[in-house]
Amino acid sequence: MTLLKTMNLNVKFWAVVPAAGVGKRMNADRPKQYLMLSGKTVIEHTLSRLIEAQVFSAVSVAVSEEDPYWPELAIARHEAIITAPGGKERADSVLSGLKAIGHQADDDDWVLVHDAARPCLTAEDIRLMINTLQNDDVGGILALPSHDTLKQVNGNDIVNTQDRRQIWRALTPQMFRYGMLKSALTATAGNLAVTDEASALELMGFTPKIVEGRPDNIKITRPEDLALAQFYLKQQAQQKELS
Ligand code: C5P
């Protein structure tokens, strides 16, 4: 396992987990983060991974105020977990999660924002990201190169073909300085082009970096993703046993 090479001992790391989405594309009776996956809910896997990495001062989780499932989970009362009210869009939930740690976090601290719906995140990727970016001025995101050819379309008509060597898929965690991220999300509030933290920073004129992540860090979006996540969790457990 890659060890964490902390350069500045005064800088803390925080995790913010937006978990207030309804996940319409799952067609399920509850938000996707509360569906069962290998014996526990998706969000319990995600939060356990973050807590077990042992790098975060706290994990701030933004959940809908009408969410009946969250208070039922034991992990909601874990000492490392802070609960914040969710917002209308993902960016609003992230901003709320940031505000909930505002009395403890310094502007220079690093925040790793991670989707509740990505339960297969590994400690290896968290450490890779921190080791790669902690001396950067801006920060960056885990991402994967696109193996498919990508088409821009208008209805069913192909308008053009993108150069896939320049196209990467944005994953989470996305790692930025507390102060810079909060300012960028506040300044871009309501802008629907802000679908991740990096896009808010980009709109402010910054240039976030990419760090190549593992392909098993999938986002649960459609029903078939649960079976795939189950497979990856099992595979990761077997790899851990062998190492
Ligand atoms: O819907 P999508 O998969 O893009 O959502 C990504 C993450 O953002 C999920 O963990 C979801 O719960 C969260 N989210 C949120 N608040 C919203 C919308 C989405 O916290 N208003």
Short mmCIF file of C-alpha atoms and ligand atoms in Angstrom, two decimals:
data_model
loop_
_atom_site.label_atom_id
_atom_site.label_comp_id
_atom_site.label_asym_id
_atom_site.label_seq_id
_atom_site.Cartn_x
_atom_site.Cartn_y
_atom_site.Cartn_z
CA MET A 1 0.00 0.00 0.00
CA THR A 2 1.24 3.51 -0.84
CA LEU A 3 2.04 5.41 2.35
CA LEU A 4 0.76 8.90 2.89
CA LYS A 5 3.62 11.39 2.51
CA THR A 6 2.27 14.32 4.48
CA MET A 7 4.43 17.38 3.75
CA ASN A 8 2.72 19.94 5.96
CA LEU A 9 1.62 18.51 9.28
CA ASN A 10 -0.61 21.51 10.01
CA VAL A 11 -2.84 20.96 6.98
CA LYS A 12 -5.82 18.73 7.67
CA PHE A 13 -7.86 16.58 5.30
CA TRP A 14 -11.66 16.54 5.31
CA ALA A 15 -14.14 14.45 3.34
CA VAL A 16 -17.45 15.84 2.09
CA VAL A 17 -20.03 13.37 0.80
CA PRO A 18 -23.04 14.67 -1.13
CA ALA A 19 -25.80 12.12 -0.44
CA ALA A 20 -29.01 14.05 -1.01
CA GLY A 21 -29.83 12.83 -4.51
CA VAL A 22 -32.89 10.76 -5.33
CA GLY A 23 -31.25 8.66 -8.07
CA LYS A 24 -34.21 8.56 -10.49
CA ARG A 25 -32.34 6.41 -13.04
CA MET A 26 -32.31 3.47 -10.60
CA ASN A 27 -36.13 3.13 -10.70
CA ALA A 28 -36.00 1.94 -7.09
CA ASP A 29 -38.29 2.55 -4.10
CA ARG A 30 -35.59 4.54 -2.30
CA PRO A 31 -32.57 6.73 -3.14
CA LYS A 32 -29.76 4.61 -4.62
CA GLN A 33 -27.40 5.22 -1.70
CA TYR A 34 -29.76 3.17 0.50
CA LEU A 35 -29.97 0.12 -1.76
CA MET A 36 -28.39 -3.06 -0.41
CA LEU A 37 -25.01 -4.15 -1.74
CA SER A 38 -23.14 -7.16 -0.30
CA GLY A 39 -24.92 -7.03 3.07
CA LYS A 40 -25.03 -3.28 3.72
CA THR A 41 -26.28 -0.13 2.06
CA VAL A 42 -24.28 1.59 -0.67
CA ILE A 43 -23.61 4.64 1.53
CA GLU A 44 -22.36 2.49 4.44
CA HIS A 45 -19.74 1.01 2.11
CA THR A 46 -18.75 4.47 0.88
CA LEU A 47 -18.45 6.01 4.34
CA SER A 48 -16.62 2.99 5.77
CA ARG A 49 -14.02 3.29 3.02
CA LEU A 50 -13.45 6.96 3.87
CA ILE A 51 -13.29 6.36 7.64
CA GLU A 52 -10.99 3.32 7.29
CA ALA A 53 -8.51 5.34 5.20
CA GLN A 54 -7.64 7.13 8.48
CA VAL A 55 -6.73 10.42 6.84
CA PHE A 56 -9.80 12.56 7.44
CA SER A 57 -10.43 14.78 10.47
CA ALA A 58 -14.16 14.25 9.80
CA VAL A 59 -16.53 13.13 7.06
CA SER A 60 -19.31 15.66 6.39
CA VAL A 61 -22.37 14.00 4.83
CA ALA A 62 -25.11 16.09 3.17
CA VAL A 63 -28.48 14.33 3.32
CA SER A 64 -31.99 15.48 2.49
CA GLU A 65 -33.87 16.80 5.52
CA GLU A 66 -36.81 14.54 4.61
CA ASP A 67 -34.59 11.46 4.38
CA PRO A 68 -36.05 8.72 6.64
CA TYR A 69 -33.25 6.20 5.94
CA TRP A 70 -30.17 8.10 7.15
CA PRO A 71 -31.12 8.33 10.87
CA GLU A 72 -31.71 4.55 10.86
CA LEU A 73 -28.07 3.78 10.04
CA ALA A 74 -25.62 3.27 12.92
CA ILE A 75 -22.86 4.95 10.88
CA ALA A 76 -24.84 8.23 11.02
CA ARG A 77 -23.82 8.38 14.71
CA HIS A 78 -20.15 7.44 14.16
CA GLU A 79 -17.82 9.95 15.85
CA ALA A 80 -16.14 10.81 12.53
CA ILE A 81 -19.43 11.66 10.80
CA ILE A 82 -21.01 15.12 10.66
CA THR A 83 -24.50 15.44 9.12
CA ALA A 84 -25.39 18.48 7.00
CA PRO A 85 -28.65 19.37 5.23
CA GLY A 86 -28.68 18.51 1.51
CA GLY A 87 -29.44 21.04 -1.22
CA LYS A 88 -31.38 21.27 -4.49
CA GLU A 89 -28.41 20.42 -6.72
CA ARG A 90 -25.27 18.42 -5.99
CA ALA A 91 -23.22 21.64 -5.72
CA ASP A 92 -25.65 22.99 -3.07
CA SER A 93 -25.22 19.79 -1.06
CA VAL A 94 -21.42 20.05 -1.27
CA LEU A 95 -21.52 23.69 -0.16
CA SER A 96 -23.71 22.73 2.77
CA GLY A 97 -21.28 19.92 3.69
CA LEU A 98 -18.43 22.45 3.61
CA LYS A 99 -20.29 24.92 5.81
CA ALA A 100 -20.92 22.20 8.40
CA ILE A 101 -17.14 21.88 9.00
CA GLY A 102 -16.51 25.63 8.65
CA HIS A 103 -15.84 26.19 12.36
CA GLN A 104 -13.06 23.55 12.32
CA ALA A 105 -11.55 23.69 8.84
CA ASP A 106 -8.94 26.23 7.74
CA ASP A 107 -8.94 27.75 4.26
CA ASP A 108 -5.71 25.89 3.40
CA ASP A 109 -7.00 22.48 4.51
CA TRP A 110 -7.73 19.96 1.79
CA VAL A 111 -11.25 18.70 1.15
CA LEU A 112 -11.93 15.49 -0.77
CA VAL A 113 -15.49 15.49 -2.13
CA HIS A 114 -16.73 11.97 -2.85
CA ASP A 115 -20.11 10.78 -4.20
CA ALA A 116 -22.14 8.64 -1.81
CA ALA A 117 -22.93 6.50 -4.84
CA ARG A 118 -19.29 5.37 -5.35
CA PRO A 119 -18.89 2.54 -2.80
CA CYS A 120 -15.83 0.83 -4.34
CA LEU A 121 -13.33 3.62 -3.63
CA THR A 122 -10.02 2.20 -2.38
CA ALA A 123 -7.61 3.57 0.23
CA GLU A 124 -4.98 3.18 -2.49
CA ASP A 125 -6.73 5.78 -4.70
CA ILE A 126 -7.24 8.16 -1.76
CA ARG A 127 -3.54 7.99 -0.93
CA LEU A 128 -2.46 8.29 -4.58
CA MET A 129 -4.57 11.42 -4.95
CA ILE A 130 -3.28 13.04 -1.76
CA ASN A 131 0.35 12.18 -2.51
CA THR A 132 0.06 13.54 -6.06
CA LEU A 133 -1.82 16.75 -5.33
CA GLN A 134 -0.97 17.95 -1.83
CA ASN A 135 1.76 20.32 -3.06
CA ASP A 136 -0.34 21.63 -5.95
CA ASP A 137 -1.67 25.20 -5.87
CA VAL A 138 -5.19 24.21 -6.97
CA GLY A 139 -5.86 20.47 -6.58
CA GLY A 140 -7.60 18.08 -8.92
CA ILE A 141 -9.73 15.03 -9.47
CA LEU A 142 -9.54 11.29 -10.01
CA ALA A 143 -10.34 10.58 -13.66
CA LEU A 144 -10.15 7.87 -16.31
CA PRO A 145 -9.19 8.14 -19.97
CA SER A 146 -12.04 7.51 -22.38
CA HIS A 147 -11.65 4.24 -24.28
CA ASP A 148 -14.76 4.82 -26.38
CA THR A 149 -14.89 7.22 -29.31
CA LEU A 150 -17.11 10.11 -28.25
CA LYS A 151 -19.69 11.77 -30.52
CA GLN A 152 -21.28 15.16 -30.10
CA VAL A 153 -24.87 14.85 -31.30
CA ASN A 154 -27.92 16.89 -32.10
CA GLY A 155 -30.87 14.53 -31.58
CA ASN A 156 -29.83 11.41 -33.52
CA ASP A 157 -27.45 13.30 -35.80
CA ILE A 158 -23.70 13.17 -35.18
CA VAL A 159 -22.33 16.69 -35.22
CA ASN A 160 -18.68 15.79 -34.70
CA THR A 161 -16.22 13.30 -33.21
CA GLN A 162 -14.17 14.35 -30.20
CA ASP A 163 -10.45 13.64 -30.01
CA ARG A 164 -10.60 10.96 -27.32
CA ARG A 165 -6.92 11.38 -26.44
CA GLN A 166 -8.00 14.65 -24.83
CA ILE A 167 -11.16 13.35 -23.14
CA TRP A 168 -11.16 12.00 -19.59
CA ARG A 169 -14.10 10.89 -17.44
CA ALA A 170 -14.34 12.76 -14.14
CA LEU A 171 -14.64 10.55 -11.04
CA THR A 172 -14.56 11.39 -7.36
CA PRO A 173 -12.89 12.14 -4.98
CA GLN A 174 -12.22 15.68 -6.15
CA MET A 175 -9.63 17.40 -3.97
CA PHE A 176 -9.44 21.15 -3.42
CA ARG A 177 -8.49 23.64 -0.71
CA TYR A 178 -11.36 24.37 1.66
CA GLY A 179 -11.35 28.16 1.11
CA MET A 180 -10.94 28.04 -2.67
CA LEU A 181 -13.64 25.39 -3.12
CA LYS A 182 -16.14 27.20 -0.90
CA SER A 183 -15.57 30.50 -2.75
CA ALA A 184 -15.88 28.83 -6.17
CA LEU A 185 -19.11 27.02 -5.27
CA THR A 186 -20.56 30.19 -3.74
CA ALA A 187 -19.66 32.30 -6.79
CA THR A 188 -21.11 29.75 -9.25
CA ALA A 189 -24.24 28.86 -7.21
CA GLY A 190 -27.22 28.18 -9.49
CA ASN A 191 -25.04 27.62 -12.58
CA LEU A 192 -26.25 24.29 -14.02
CA ALA A 193 -22.91 23.84 -15.84
CA VAL A 194 -21.37 23.08 -12.44
CA THR A 195 -21.84 19.30 -12.31
CA ASP A 196 -18.70 18.64 -10.27
CA GLU A 197 -16.33 20.63 -8.05
CA ALA A 198 -13.66 20.95 -10.76
CA SER A 199 -16.10 22.74 -13.09
CA ALA A 200 -16.70 25.41 -10.43
CA LEU A 201 -12.93 25.95 -10.11
CA GLU A 202 -12.55 25.98 -13.92
CA LEU A 203 -15.21 28.71 -14.20
CA MET A 204 -13.16 30.76 -11.73
CA GLY A 205 -10.15 30.50 -14.07
CA PHE A 206 -8.20 27.79 -12.22
CA THR A 207 -6.69 24.69 -13.82
CA PRO A 208 -7.35 21.55 -11.76
CA LYS A 209 -5.22 18.46 -12.43
CA ILE A 210 -6.28 14.94 -13.25
CA VAL A 211 -4.94 11.88 -11.44
CA GLU A 212 -5.65 8.53 -13.11
CA GLY A 213 -7.89 6.48 -10.80
CA ARG A 214 -8.93 2.85 -10.73
CA PRO A 215 -11.67 1.73 -13.14
CA ASP A 216 -13.50 -0.10 -10.33
CA ASN A 217 -14.43 3.24 -8.68
CA ILE A 218 -17.82 3.18 -10.42
CA LYS A 219 -20.86 5.33 -9.67
CA ILE A 220 -24.07 3.44 -9.01
CA THR A 221 -26.43 4.98 -11.56
CA ARG A 222 -28.46 2.18 -13.18
CA PRO A 223 -29.80 -1.10 -11.72
CA GLU A 224 -27.10 -3.21 -13.40
CA ASP A 225 -24.38 -1.18 -11.63
CA LEU A 226 -25.21 -2.88 -8.31
CA ALA A 227 -24.16 -6.31 -9.64
CA LEU A 228 -20.97 -4.79 -11.03
CA ALA A 229 -20.18 -3.07 -7.71
CA GLN A 230 -20.78 -6.38 -5.90
CA PHE A 231 -18.29 -8.06 -8.23
CA TYR A 232 -15.67 -5.33 -7.67
CA LEU A 233 -16.07 -5.42 -3.86
CA LYS A 234 -15.55 -9.18 -3.89
CA GLN A 235 -12.52 -8.85 -6.16
CA GLN A 236 -11.01 -6.15 -3.91
CA ALA A 237 -11.53 -8.34 -0.82
CA GLN A 238 -9.77 -11.26 -2.55
CA GLN A 239 -6.86 -9.02 -3.61
CA LYS A 240 -6.54 -7.77 -0.03
CA GLU A 241 -6.41 -11.35 1.28
CA LEU A 242 -3.61 -12.18 -1.18
CA SER A 243 -1.51 -9.11 -0.39
O1 C5P B 1 -27.21 11.93 -9.49
P1 C5P B 1 -25.72 11.74 -9.42
O2 C5P B 1 -25.32 10.31 -9.47
O3 C5P B 1 -24.94 12.58 -10.36
O4 C5P B 1 -25.33 12.24 -7.94
C1 C5P B 1 -23.99 12.23 -7.50
C2 C5P B 1 -23.96 12.41 -5.98
O5 C5P B 1 -24.50 13.68 -5.63
C3 C5P B 1 -24.82 11.36 -5.26
O6 C5P B 1 -24.06 10.87 -4.16
C4 C5P B 1 -26.06 12.13 -4.85
O7 C5P B 1 -26.66 11.64 -3.65
C5 C5P B 1 -25.50 13.53 -4.63
N1 C5P B 1 -26.50 14.61 -4.77
C6 C5P B 1 -26.72 15.47 -3.67
N2 C5P B 1 -27.66 16.48 -3.75
C7 C5P B 1 -28.40 16.64 -4.86
C8 C5P B 1 -28.17 15.79 -5.99
C9 C5P B 1 -27.20 14.79 -5.90
O8 C5P B 1 -26.08 15.32 -2.63
N3 C5P B 1 -29.31 17.61 -4.89
#
